[in-house]
Amino acid sequence: MKIKHWLGAVLLCIATIAYPQHTFTVKANKPIADIAPTMWGIFFEDINLGADGGIYAELVKNRSFEFNNPLMGWSIKMSDKTDPQVAGMNPPVLVVNRKEHTANPRYIHVTVDNAVKGDFLLSNEGFRGMGIKKDIRYDFSVMYHQATAGVKLHIALSDSAGKELGSTTITPAETGIGWHKATAAFTANATVMRGRMNIWFEGNGAIDLDMVSLFPSDTWKGRPGGMRADMVQKLADLKPGFIRFPGGCIVEGYDLEHRYQWKKTVGPIEERQLIINRWNTEFAHRPAPDYFQTFGLGFFEYFQLAEDIGAAPLPIINCGMACQFNSKEVVPMDDLQPYIQDALDLIEFANGDVASTWGKVRAAMGHPAPFNLTMMGIGNENWGPQYLERLKAFTKAIKEKYPAIKLINSSGFAPDGALFNYLDIELRNMQADFIDEHYYRSPEWFYANVKRYDTFPRNNTKIFAGEYASHVDGTKGDQKNCWLSAISEAAFMTGLERNAAVVNMASYAPLFAHVDGWQWTPDLIWVNNLESYGTPDYYVQQMYTLNKGNKVVPVTLNNEVVAGQDSLYATAAIDTVKREVIIKVVNASAKPQENTIILEGAGKTAAQATVISMQSNDLLAVNSFTSPTNISPKTSVMNVKGKKISVKAAPYSFTIFRIGMQ
Ligand code: AHR
């Protein structure tokens, strides 16, 4: 036994001595660049049921009967007594289409013929079922119109076996011309993942119904008709510097008719014109025939969300071009003015005085104060001379009226190749404020490109790494957010931070995915109808956002940046307010490493440093609903003595050291 222990100790000793040892030098008093407050942000798009069926907490699918199939999501059940086939009466539900009412043309006309509860049911299945929570109040509302009163509605939630989970009734009383709103609330008595909403009709008569809606009351900030609190909280916990919205390809649309038009997403929700979501049909292997945009989450709500979570708003608007992978439609230059006007009006909507046309709309929606918009993207992944031609027209008009607004320009869908190079040169000639770069690439690419920005010109044109994610198997399909994707992003991000002089904004994409409704993987945050969890990639983002600092300082290994030597990656920053030096180290190798940090120019250091670390020996390890923080940061303290600090870098680890300085 004793010999065994002795042998073990010797082996451990040999192993320790054999660990690679490196000495990093950090010059805490030699800042090389400011880190923009916007540096780490988030990218929001209604993809993977991100908005409808996701963060927008509406539980009723197709509430206004505007889907291509007007009764999609709804089912009708009749007892023999009321079945029109049997009883020979009027069809119980007709879909009426008011052609002249373009924003919300359809409603249903319901005929109730001496029914009692149990005879006639209209039922909604929710997006992928309805997530229902015990003891939470549910707010039902409906717009109705009737000539005479005579119909009573029994509204109930049920589980998949039909067991009732809570109910209420409404007896619409208003009659005559115009639409009226009826509301009722009830509390659920159980939690279920896939419930549904049933409306039983009682009485005798006919009634028109529209905007049939059910919201949980536990929305973010308790706002009626608001957003899922758990999902917004995940964003707030990132403390993002900016939020880009509403996408992504959704800005472009499959064709110009289905482009994102912000003006159609503000004002009363019943006036917001629904369109098909472009991800409905995009991928044959992930069809989503019930995916539409109701715009209940529209531009007012996006600005409000940005304000709530302390992020600078970054709207992207259509540049007069639809998706160049899809329809390839462009608007002729002669017809571009309305598109440019949309951009100008958006600035007025966000920042304008309450007496201005669009400032008035914002104020009427409950926000007289401006939203402090400072930047805007023109086009998403657009490219070619057609893009430049349109971009120039937008830039001229916007800069003339609002010279302080920074404009984000597209460099296409890839960070290299002929299309990218052409745009990069032209945009720099135009002295672009920001060039938006996108890369969905392999972990190897992320490691190999850590120095990408080291040689980028230091001038007024800044980089927005607007969409990126490490794709582990490099193909479309069910790609995992695992520790390998996350640690390769952590390594790459050292290069973004080191180049904060050039890179002023960065955001992972896409943000959300519903387990039963995704089109694209990997994604930062996964949700089901009740819960959400952050992936390892989420926690890497959070480690950067919460440990940002405001100035980059040099960290070197043998006088070189730490960018892959022995699979080590490092960056350093200082927080001049908290008086801390923040050193980030990634060890992307399977072996532990013993490093020494020589901290120069920090004065007397605090006796203890905070260490925040993510580590796993399993590169394919993931988080899940049952183990949501399997791969997540752990915080500890470390004693610090003098200017030579010994730090261990465990195999496959990302570690941040926060050291107090004078
Ligand atoms: O993030 C998913 C998609 O990837 C975005 O909509 C698009 O901009 C990019 O191609």
XYZ file of C-alpha atoms and ligand atoms in Angstrom:
672
model
C 0.000 0.000 0.000
C 2.719 2.394 1.126
C 4.847 1.647 -1.935
C 1.829 2.302 -4.108
C 1.351 5.740 -2.522
C 5.017 6.567 -2.855
C 5.001 5.550 -6.502
C 1.886 7.599 -7.075
C 3.536 10.667 -5.560
C 6.620 10.265 -7.757
C 4.501 9.836 -10.853
C 2.456 12.910 -9.928
C 5.664 14.834 -9.405
C 7.054 13.779 -12.773
C 3.735 14.641 -14.396
C 3.757 18.069 -12.720
C 7.271 18.805 -13.822
C 6.419 17.644 -17.322
C 3.592 20.141 -17.684
C 4.333 22.865 -20.225
C 5.268 26.062 -18.446
C 4.852 29.498 -19.923
C 5.425 33.017 -18.697
C 2.999 35.690 -19.757
C 3.835 39.346 -19.325
C 0.913 41.695 -18.708
C 1.539 45.438 -18.883
C -1.314 46.821 -16.849
C -0.191 50.431 -17.212
C 0.133 50.372 -21.017
C -3.405 50.476 -22.436
C -3.439 49.913 -26.178
C -7.120 50.490 -26.934
C -10.448 51.337 -25.383
C -12.996 48.551 -25.208
C -16.257 49.970 -26.527
C -19.201 49.754 -24.111
C -20.992 48.004 -26.973
C -18.263 45.370 -27.384
C -20.257 42.228 -26.518
C -23.889 42.204 -27.562
C -26.713 39.968 -28.702
C -28.318 39.159 -32.032
C -32.072 38.602 -32.052
C -33.994 37.040 -34.911
C -37.377 35.353 -35.135
C -35.864 32.036 -36.187
C -36.290 28.691 -34.358
C -39.557 30.078 -32.822
C -37.505 32.880 -31.308
C -40.343 35.428 -31.215
C -43.735 33.897 -32.066
C -43.923 30.679 -30.073
C -40.883 31.822 -28.088
C -40.065 35.034 -26.263
C -43.381 36.622 -27.259
C -45.556 35.018 -24.619
C -48.801 34.724 -26.642
C -50.028 31.143 -26.253
C -52.648 31.109 -29.011
C -51.358 30.167 -32.446
C -53.018 31.970 -35.349
C -55.029 34.220 -33.034
C -56.313 36.406 -35.850
C -56.947 33.690 -38.464
C -54.431 35.240 -40.870
C -52.257 32.176 -41.530
C -52.406 30.921 -45.128
C -54.740 28.258 -43.823
C -57.015 30.487 -41.723
C -57.931 27.754 -39.259
C -54.444 26.319 -38.817
C -53.898 25.596 -35.134
C -57.635 25.502 -34.479
C -59.969 22.538 -34.346
C -63.730 22.400 -34.128
C -65.679 19.637 -32.426
C -69.453 19.295 -32.372
C -71.786 16.983 -30.564
C -74.302 15.161 -32.772
C -76.945 17.600 -31.660
C -75.084 20.591 -33.032
C -73.181 18.997 -35.895
C -74.409 20.820 -39.002
C -74.193 17.575 -40.996
C -76.601 15.975 -38.554
C -78.701 18.912 -37.438
C -78.854 20.581 -40.863
C -78.022 24.058 -39.551
C -75.532 26.759 -40.623
C -71.836 25.937 -40.693
C -70.742 26.696 -37.113
C -67.588 28.585 -38.120
C -67.106 30.730 -41.198
C -63.915 32.603 -41.972
C -64.804 36.087 -43.164
C -62.281 38.040 -45.228
C -62.653 41.836 -45.277
C -60.653 42.642 -48.350
C -60.677 46.345 -47.624
C -59.212 45.863 -44.150
C -55.653 45.108 -45.232
C -53.856 44.857 -41.882
C -56.085 42.214 -40.299
C -58.603 41.119 -42.887
C -59.909 37.867 -41.439
C -62.146 36.991 -38.512
C -64.475 34.099 -37.744
C -68.250 34.163 -37.689
C -69.533 31.634 -35.161
C -73.127 30.402 -35.184
C -74.348 28.814 -31.971
C -77.582 26.879 -32.150
C -79.117 26.129 -28.769
C -75.855 24.736 -27.481
C -74.951 23.814 -23.935
C -71.384 23.446 -22.720
C -70.054 20.255 -24.278
C -71.870 20.661 -27.579
C -69.581 22.945 -29.537
C -65.854 23.346 -29.039
C -63.280 25.571 -30.690
C -59.847 24.536 -29.545
C -56.352 25.959 -30.060
C -53.261 23.766 -29.911
C -50.720 26.493 -29.164
C -47.394 26.688 -30.970
C -45.981 23.316 -29.908
C -48.659 22.933 -27.270
C -49.050 25.575 -24.565
C -46.733 25.639 -21.557
C -49.004 26.081 -18.536
C -47.794 26.787 -15.001
C -49.559 25.977 -11.759
C -50.798 28.983 -9.762
C -50.130 31.428 -12.592
C -52.946 33.673 -13.768
C -53.843 33.482 -17.453
C -55.364 36.475 -19.218
C -57.801 35.706 -21.995
C -59.003 38.360 -24.405
C -61.007 38.441 -27.592
C -62.322 41.055 -30.005
C -65.958 40.466 -30.822
C -68.839 41.872 -32.774
C -72.503 40.754 -32.599
C -75.950 42.029 -33.588
C -77.617 40.683 -30.480
C -76.257 39.130 -27.316
C -76.975 35.460 -26.752
C -73.709 33.532 -26.750
C -71.618 32.612 -23.749
C -67.983 31.451 -23.994
C -66.489 28.932 -21.565
C -62.720 29.202 -21.780
C -60.591 26.438 -20.293
C -57.055 25.149 -20.411
C -56.596 21.427 -20.629
C -53.767 18.917 -20.678
C -53.275 16.475 -23.539
C -55.658 13.985 -21.922
C -58.404 16.608 -21.735
C -58.158 17.258 -17.980
C -59.192 20.819 -17.194
C -56.455 23.024 -15.697
C -58.487 26.165 -15.009
C -61.374 27.992 -16.631
C -63.435 31.138 -16.904
C -66.470 32.401 -18.793
C -67.318 35.441 -20.853
C -70.745 36.660 -21.862
C -70.134 39.319 -24.524
C -72.674 42.044 -23.877
C -71.956 44.855 -26.353
C -74.005 44.808 -29.536
C -74.209 46.794 -32.719
C -71.604 48.369 -34.951
C -67.899 48.035 -34.265
C -65.624 45.678 -32.427
C -65.433 45.305 -28.677
C -62.915 43.645 -26.441
C -63.817 41.128 -23.758
C -61.361 39.902 -21.164
C -61.337 37.303 -18.417
C -58.679 35.722 -16.228
C -58.234 32.477 -14.349
C -55.510 30.609 -12.519
C -54.066 27.290 -13.654
C -54.134 24.413 -11.184
C -51.318 22.352 -12.686
C -48.132 22.621 -14.705
C -48.077 20.966 -18.112
C -45.656 21.213 -21.028
C -48.205 20.806 -23.807
C -51.614 22.083 -22.878
C -54.282 23.551 -25.144
C -57.045 26.140 -24.895
C -60.689 25.184 -25.354
C -63.593 27.517 -25.976
C -67.012 25.927 -25.467
C -69.952 27.874 -26.833
C -73.297 28.042 -25.048
C -76.582 29.711 -26.021
C -78.171 30.794 -29.216
C -77.013 33.353 -31.743
C -74.089 34.446 -33.842
C -70.901 36.229 -32.938
C -67.791 37.417 -34.803
C -64.462 36.765 -33.114
C -60.944 38.013 -33.788
C -57.619 38.350 -31.899
C -58.379 35.395 -29.647
C -55.538 35.609 -27.165
C -54.180 34.035 -24.002
C -51.160 35.313 -22.112
C -49.585 34.209 -18.862
C -49.455 37.001 -16.286
C -45.868 36.225 -15.238
C -44.373 38.008 -18.235
C -41.180 40.064 -18.082
C -41.905 43.008 -15.746
C -45.495 41.742 -15.548
C -46.364 43.549 -18.778
C -49.740 42.477 -20.183
C -49.234 40.894 -23.596
C -45.501 40.861 -22.915
C -42.535 38.553 -23.148
C -41.513 35.321 -21.459
C -39.680 36.371 -18.313
C -37.255 33.423 -18.206
C -36.077 34.131 -21.741
C -35.645 37.871 -21.220
C -33.858 37.166 -17.950
C -31.313 35.061 -19.839
C -30.610 38.109 -21.993
C -30.499 40.502 -19.050
C -28.046 38.169 -17.308
C -25.664 38.692 -20.190
C -25.636 42.452 -19.573
C -25.211 42.913 -23.339
C -23.733 46.087 -24.764
C -26.209 46.128 -27.653
C -29.089 44.167 -29.107
C -29.322 43.754 -32.864
C -32.854 43.174 -34.192
C -34.905 41.899 -36.001
C -32.303 39.708 -37.755
C -30.810 38.248 -39.874
C -32.320 37.092 -43.116
C -35.753 37.992 -41.822
C -34.891 41.622 -42.614
C -34.419 40.765 -46.281
C -37.403 38.442 -46.663
C -37.713 35.665 -49.210
C -38.933 38.390 -51.570
C -39.489 42.113 -51.197
C -43.163 41.680 -50.388
C -42.147 39.695 -47.325
C -39.314 41.922 -46.182
C -39.394 43.234 -42.639
C -41.198 46.597 -42.554
C -40.950 48.158 -39.123
C -43.851 50.542 -39.627
C -46.183 47.562 -39.878
C -44.992 46.344 -36.468
C -45.924 49.339 -34.316
C -49.228 50.661 -33.004
C -52.215 48.562 -31.850
C -51.432 44.862 -32.230
C -54.647 44.152 -34.136
C -53.396 46.575 -36.805
C -50.027 44.851 -37.267
C -50.159 42.943 -40.506
C -49.060 39.329 -40.191
C -46.697 37.835 -42.769
C -45.218 34.409 -43.297
C -41.945 33.837 -41.479
C -39.194 33.194 -44.027
C -37.984 30.248 -41.926
C -41.375 28.609 -42.546
C -40.147 27.175 -45.845
C -36.393 27.815 -45.832
C -35.096 24.352 -45.017
C -36.702 21.281 -46.550
C -35.340 19.171 -43.689
C -36.948 21.423 -41.069
C -40.280 22.619 -42.482
C -42.314 24.874 -40.192
C -45.658 25.353 -41.973
C -47.150 27.138 -38.965
C -44.366 29.731 -38.648
C -45.652 33.287 -39.181
C -44.782 36.718 -37.815
C -47.627 38.325 -35.901
C -45.384 41.260 -34.925
C -46.837 41.253 -31.417
C -43.139 41.658 -30.768
C -42.521 44.672 -32.975
C -40.100 47.565 -33.100
C -41.524 49.379 -30.066
C -41.105 46.201 -28.015
C -37.570 45.665 -29.337
C -36.563 49.188 -28.306
C -38.213 48.674 -24.934
C -36.389 45.365 -24.490
C -33.083 47.056 -25.295
C -33.803 49.693 -22.686
C -34.864 47.091 -20.097
C -31.650 45.121 -20.383
C -29.378 48.144 -20.703
C -28.348 47.368 -24.289
C -27.888 49.903 -27.077
C -30.568 49.304 -29.745
C -29.239 48.245 -33.142
C -32.034 47.896 -35.713
C -31.228 46.512 -39.152
C -33.438 47.637 -42.010
C -34.061 46.389 -45.504
C -31.888 48.117 -48.120
C -34.183 47.538 -51.096
C -32.969 43.997 -51.683
C -34.576 40.680 -50.802
C -32.541 37.594 -49.893
C -29.952 37.005 -52.600
C -30.046 33.273 -51.904
C -33.821 33.225 -52.473
C -35.783 35.494 -54.808
C -32.846 37.837 -55.567
C -35.336 40.709 -55.936
C -34.083 44.273 -55.869
C -36.119 47.434 -55.943
C -35.199 49.710 -58.881
C -33.109 52.700 -57.811
C -35.927 55.009 -58.925
C -38.225 53.358 -56.408
C -35.787 53.271 -53.497
C -36.974 56.446 -51.787
C -39.719 54.822 -49.638
C -37.120 52.409 -48.269
C -34.812 55.288 -47.388
C -37.742 57.145 -45.863
C -38.387 54.123 -43.639
C -34.842 54.470 -42.292
C -35.221 58.198 -41.675
C -38.590 57.712 -40.035
C -37.192 54.974 -37.824
C -34.688 57.424 -36.399
C -37.539 59.828 -35.743
C -39.590 57.036 -34.161
C -36.710 56.217 -31.809
C -35.373 59.663 -31.041
C -37.836 62.250 -32.314
C -39.676 64.829 -30.298
C -43.171 63.784 -29.230
C -44.539 66.447 -31.556
C -42.897 64.824 -34.596
C -44.931 62.393 -36.710
C -43.152 59.260 -35.559
C -42.144 60.514 -32.125
C -45.876 60.919 -31.552
C -46.451 57.246 -32.399
C -43.767 56.222 -29.900
C -45.291 58.454 -27.221
C -48.782 57.086 -27.895
C -47.385 53.610 -27.282
C -46.273 54.709 -23.827
C -42.711 55.955 -24.280
C -42.505 59.725 -24.683
C -38.788 59.717 -23.832
C -36.465 58.935 -26.727
C -34.881 55.494 -27.076
C -31.442 56.994 -27.816
C -30.779 55.288 -31.110
C -27.180 55.852 -32.199
C -26.685 53.263 -34.933
C -28.513 51.356 -37.634
C -27.718 48.566 -40.069
C -28.470 48.984 -43.773
C -29.219 45.534 -45.158
C -28.341 42.177 -43.696
C -26.270 39.761 -45.765
C -26.436 41.779 -48.966
C -23.633 41.976 -51.458
C -22.514 43.042 -54.916
C -22.558 46.391 -56.756
C -26.357 46.484 -56.351
C -25.883 46.630 -52.602
C -23.267 49.370 -52.795
C -25.446 51.463 -55.097
C -28.357 51.276 -52.658
C -26.192 51.662 -49.587
C -24.700 54.875 -50.946
C -28.157 56.367 -51.422
C -29.164 55.404 -47.867
C -25.903 56.728 -46.430
C -26.198 60.081 -48.179
C -29.760 60.653 -46.987
C -29.182 59.498 -43.414
C -25.877 61.288 -42.897
C -27.342 64.502 -44.306
C -30.189 64.498 -41.798
C -28.626 62.612 -38.898
C -24.819 62.906 -39.149
C -24.272 61.363 -35.711
C -25.983 58.070 -36.527
C -23.424 55.341 -37.206
C -24.249 52.997 -40.070
C -23.524 49.296 -40.183
C -22.700 48.017 -43.675
C -22.905 44.430 -44.847
C -19.887 42.493 -46.093
C -22.086 39.628 -47.273
C -22.484 36.185 -45.794
C -18.839 35.084 -45.519
C -15.656 36.602 -44.072
C -13.507 35.818 -47.124
C -13.680 35.164 -50.854
C -14.283 37.397 -53.842
C -17.633 38.814 -52.687
C -16.198 39.741 -49.301
C -12.998 41.222 -50.709
C -14.872 43.371 -53.203
C -17.151 44.803 -50.536
C -14.383 45.199 -47.970
C -12.355 47.384 -50.340
C -15.350 49.399 -51.511
C -16.773 49.920 -48.022
C -13.412 51.105 -46.760
C -13.204 53.510 -49.708
C -16.586 54.805 -48.603
C -15.198 55.213 -45.083
C -17.892 52.985 -43.650
C -18.583 53.403 -39.947
C -18.965 49.656 -39.383
C -18.435 46.579 -41.530
C -20.615 43.673 -40.436
C -18.835 40.320 -40.791
C -20.507 36.915 -40.446
C -18.842 33.575 -39.874
C -20.412 30.216 -39.169
C -17.312 28.074 -39.323
C -15.582 25.067 -37.778
C -13.759 25.142 -34.424
C -10.509 24.805 -36.398
C -11.356 27.981 -38.288
C -12.002 29.830 -35.045
C -8.642 28.745 -33.610
C -6.813 29.551 -36.831
C -8.371 33.021 -37.092
C -7.553 34.331 -33.637
C -5.165 36.796 -35.256
C -7.626 37.794 -37.993
C -7.935 41.380 -36.806
C -4.309 41.907 -35.748
C -3.527 43.349 -39.165
C -6.783 45.169 -39.887
C -6.339 48.909 -40.473
C -6.652 51.072 -37.366
C -8.875 53.869 -38.661
C -12.458 55.071 -38.355
C -13.942 51.980 -39.996
C -14.770 49.535 -37.219
C -15.736 45.886 -37.318
C -19.028 44.482 -36.134
C -18.653 40.703 -35.849
C -22.391 40.564 -36.272
C -23.050 36.829 -36.540
C -20.739 34.050 -35.582
C -20.828 30.559 -34.147
C -18.480 27.617 -34.109
C -20.143 24.717 -35.962
C -18.758 21.482 -34.693
C -19.655 19.135 -37.506
C -19.646 21.796 -40.178
C -22.893 20.764 -41.825
C -26.496 21.789 -41.478
C -28.587 19.647 -39.178
C -28.762 18.953 -35.495
C -25.452 20.490 -34.495
C -24.652 20.565 -30.852
C -23.651 23.468 -28.703
C -20.909 21.625 -26.888
C -17.782 22.506 -25.009
C -15.729 22.305 -28.215
C -17.839 24.947 -29.939
C -17.764 27.133 -26.841
C -14.052 26.890 -26.055
C -13.096 27.573 -29.670
C -15.253 30.709 -29.525
C -13.616 31.671 -26.217
C -10.212 31.378 -27.889
C -11.328 33.390 -30.922
C -12.821 36.087 -28.709
C -9.397 36.733 -27.158
C -8.521 38.004 -30.639
C -11.612 40.201 -30.729
C -10.790 41.736 -27.364
C -7.119 42.179 -28.196
C -8.279 44.067 -31.292
C -10.854 46.238 -29.563
C -9.270 49.150 -31.412
C -10.882 47.684 -34.541
C -13.668 45.439 -33.294
C -16.287 47.498 -31.503
C -19.161 45.028 -31.493
C -19.636 41.265 -31.627
C -22.628 38.956 -31.296
C -23.133 35.193 -31.417
C -25.966 33.946 -33.657
C -28.643 32.744 -33.601
C -29.849 33.550 -30.106
C -32.805 31.277 -29.305
C -34.045 27.870 -30.420
C -37.160 25.955 -29.393
C -36.475 22.239 -28.968
C -39.622 21.371 -30.904
C -39.441 24.155 -33.465
C -35.883 24.934 -34.537
C -34.634 25.381 -38.101
C -30.973 26.196 -37.434
C -28.402 24.882 -35.005
C -26.301 25.551 -32.991
C -27.941 28.352 -30.974
C -27.074 30.254 -27.826
C -30.136 29.538 -25.669
C -32.493 26.567 -25.896
C -36.085 26.700 -24.727
C -39.128 24.477 -24.433
C -42.616 25.667 -23.540
C -41.715 26.150 -19.881
C -37.987 26.505 -19.404
C -34.795 27.738 -20.984
C -31.132 27.002 -20.533
C -27.890 28.574 -21.654
C -25.463 26.504 -23.701
C -21.730 26.372 -22.947
C -21.456 29.046 -25.677
C -23.864 31.205 -23.645
C -21.635 30.995 -20.604
C -18.574 31.873 -22.664
C -20.409 34.966 -23.890
C -21.370 35.792 -20.335
C -17.815 35.398 -19.089
C -16.794 38.034 -21.605
C -19.706 40.405 -20.982
C -19.375 40.312 -17.197
C -15.598 40.603 -17.272
C -15.157 43.170 -19.977
C -12.952 45.910 -18.614
C -12.669 49.174 -20.500
C -9.111 49.160 -21.857
C -7.057 46.450 -23.502
C -3.529 46.003 -22.172
C -0.779 43.892 -23.696
C -0.287 40.280 -22.697
C 2.619 38.542 -24.378
C 4.461 35.263 -24.426
C 8.068 35.691 -25.523
C 7.134 39.150 -26.788
C 4.369 37.795 -28.997
C 0.602 37.900 -28.631
C -0.751 34.722 -27.048
C -2.593 33.222 -29.980
C -2.169 29.484 -30.175
C 1.322 28.740 -28.817
C 0.973 25.344 -27.148
C -2.792 25.793 -27.695
C -2.865 28.795 -25.365
C -4.827 31.946 -26.077
C -4.886 35.022 -23.861
C -6.008 38.601 -23.645
C -5.844 41.184 -20.872
C -7.832 44.261 -20.013
C -8.130 46.667 -17.147
C -11.208 48.048 -15.487
C -10.188 51.572 -14.568
C -13.272 52.076 -12.425
C -12.967 48.934 -10.317
C -9.159 49.137 -10.505
C -8.732 45.568 -11.667
C -6.699 43.787 -14.273
C -8.689 41.082 -16.048
C -6.723 38.304 -17.716
C -8.462 35.701 -19.872
C -6.655 32.466 -20.694
C -7.832 29.571 -22.856
C -6.005 26.268 -22.769
C -7.339 24.407 -25.790
C -5.116 21.396 -25.276
C -5.729 18.116 -23.476
C -2.824 18.731 -21.113
C -2.701 20.879 -18.005
C -0.344 23.836 -18.208
C 1.493 25.672 -15.461
C 1.820 29.331 -16.321
C 3.317 32.346 -14.644
C 1.875 35.795 -15.117
C 4.274 38.661 -14.614
C 2.116 41.614 -13.830
C 3.821 44.877 -14.655
C 2.564 48.358 -13.875
C -0.282 47.308 -11.588
C 1.192 48.790 -8.413
C 0.461 46.833 -5.269
C -1.959 44.038 -6.055
C -4.792 42.848 -3.832
C -3.971 39.787 -1.723
C -6.661 37.702 -3.370
C -7.852 37.462 -6.953
C -11.141 36.160 -8.292
C -10.864 33.189 -10.631
C -13.763 32.334 -12.936
C -13.319 29.159 -14.895
C -15.085 26.820 -17.296
C -13.564 23.428 -17.883
C -14.405 19.969 -19.126
C -12.282 17.102 -20.345
C -15.191 16.143 -22.574
C -15.235 18.395 -25.617
C -18.637 17.061 -26.607
C -20.226 17.793 -23.219
C -23.457 19.802 -23.447
C -25.981 21.508 -21.207
C -29.588 20.356 -21.187
C -32.931 20.976 -19.490
C -32.065 18.344 -16.898
C -28.503 19.573 -16.452
C -28.641 23.236 -17.470
C -25.334 24.286 -15.925
C -23.325 21.132 -16.617
C -20.789 23.277 -18.473
C -20.779 26.670 -16.790
C -18.388 28.933 -14.930
C -17.250 28.263 -11.369
C -15.864 31.074 -9.257
C -13.101 30.753 -6.664
C -10.430 32.909 -5.070
C -6.679 32.678 -5.413
C -3.956 34.149 -3.250
C -1.727 36.662 -4.975
C 1.704 37.557 -3.678
C 3.972 39.918 -5.557
C 4.076 40.488 -9.281
C 4.767 36.898 -10.297
C 1.565 34.945 -10.201
C 1.477 31.197 -10.765
C -1.679 30.086 -12.505
C -2.758 26.671 -13.622
C -4.572 26.157 -16.885
C -6.494 22.901 -16.682
C -6.982 20.852 -19.871
C -9.647 22.364 -22.115
C -10.284 25.328 -19.865
C -11.235 28.971 -20.146
C -10.219 30.958 -17.090
C -10.499 34.597 -16.113
C -8.350 36.127 -13.378
C -9.533 39.397 -11.863
C -6.768 40.965 -9.843
C -7.235 44.152 -7.848
C -4.545 46.774 -8.473
C -3.557 50.112 -7.086
O -28.413 33.384 -37.885
C -29.098 32.685 -38.874
C -28.925 33.321 -40.238
O -27.593 33.256 -40.637
C -29.246 34.773 -40.322
O -30.585 35.008 -40.501
C -28.468 35.221 -41.513
O -28.106 36.565 -41.459
C -27.314 34.279 -41.562
O -27.162 33.724 -42.807
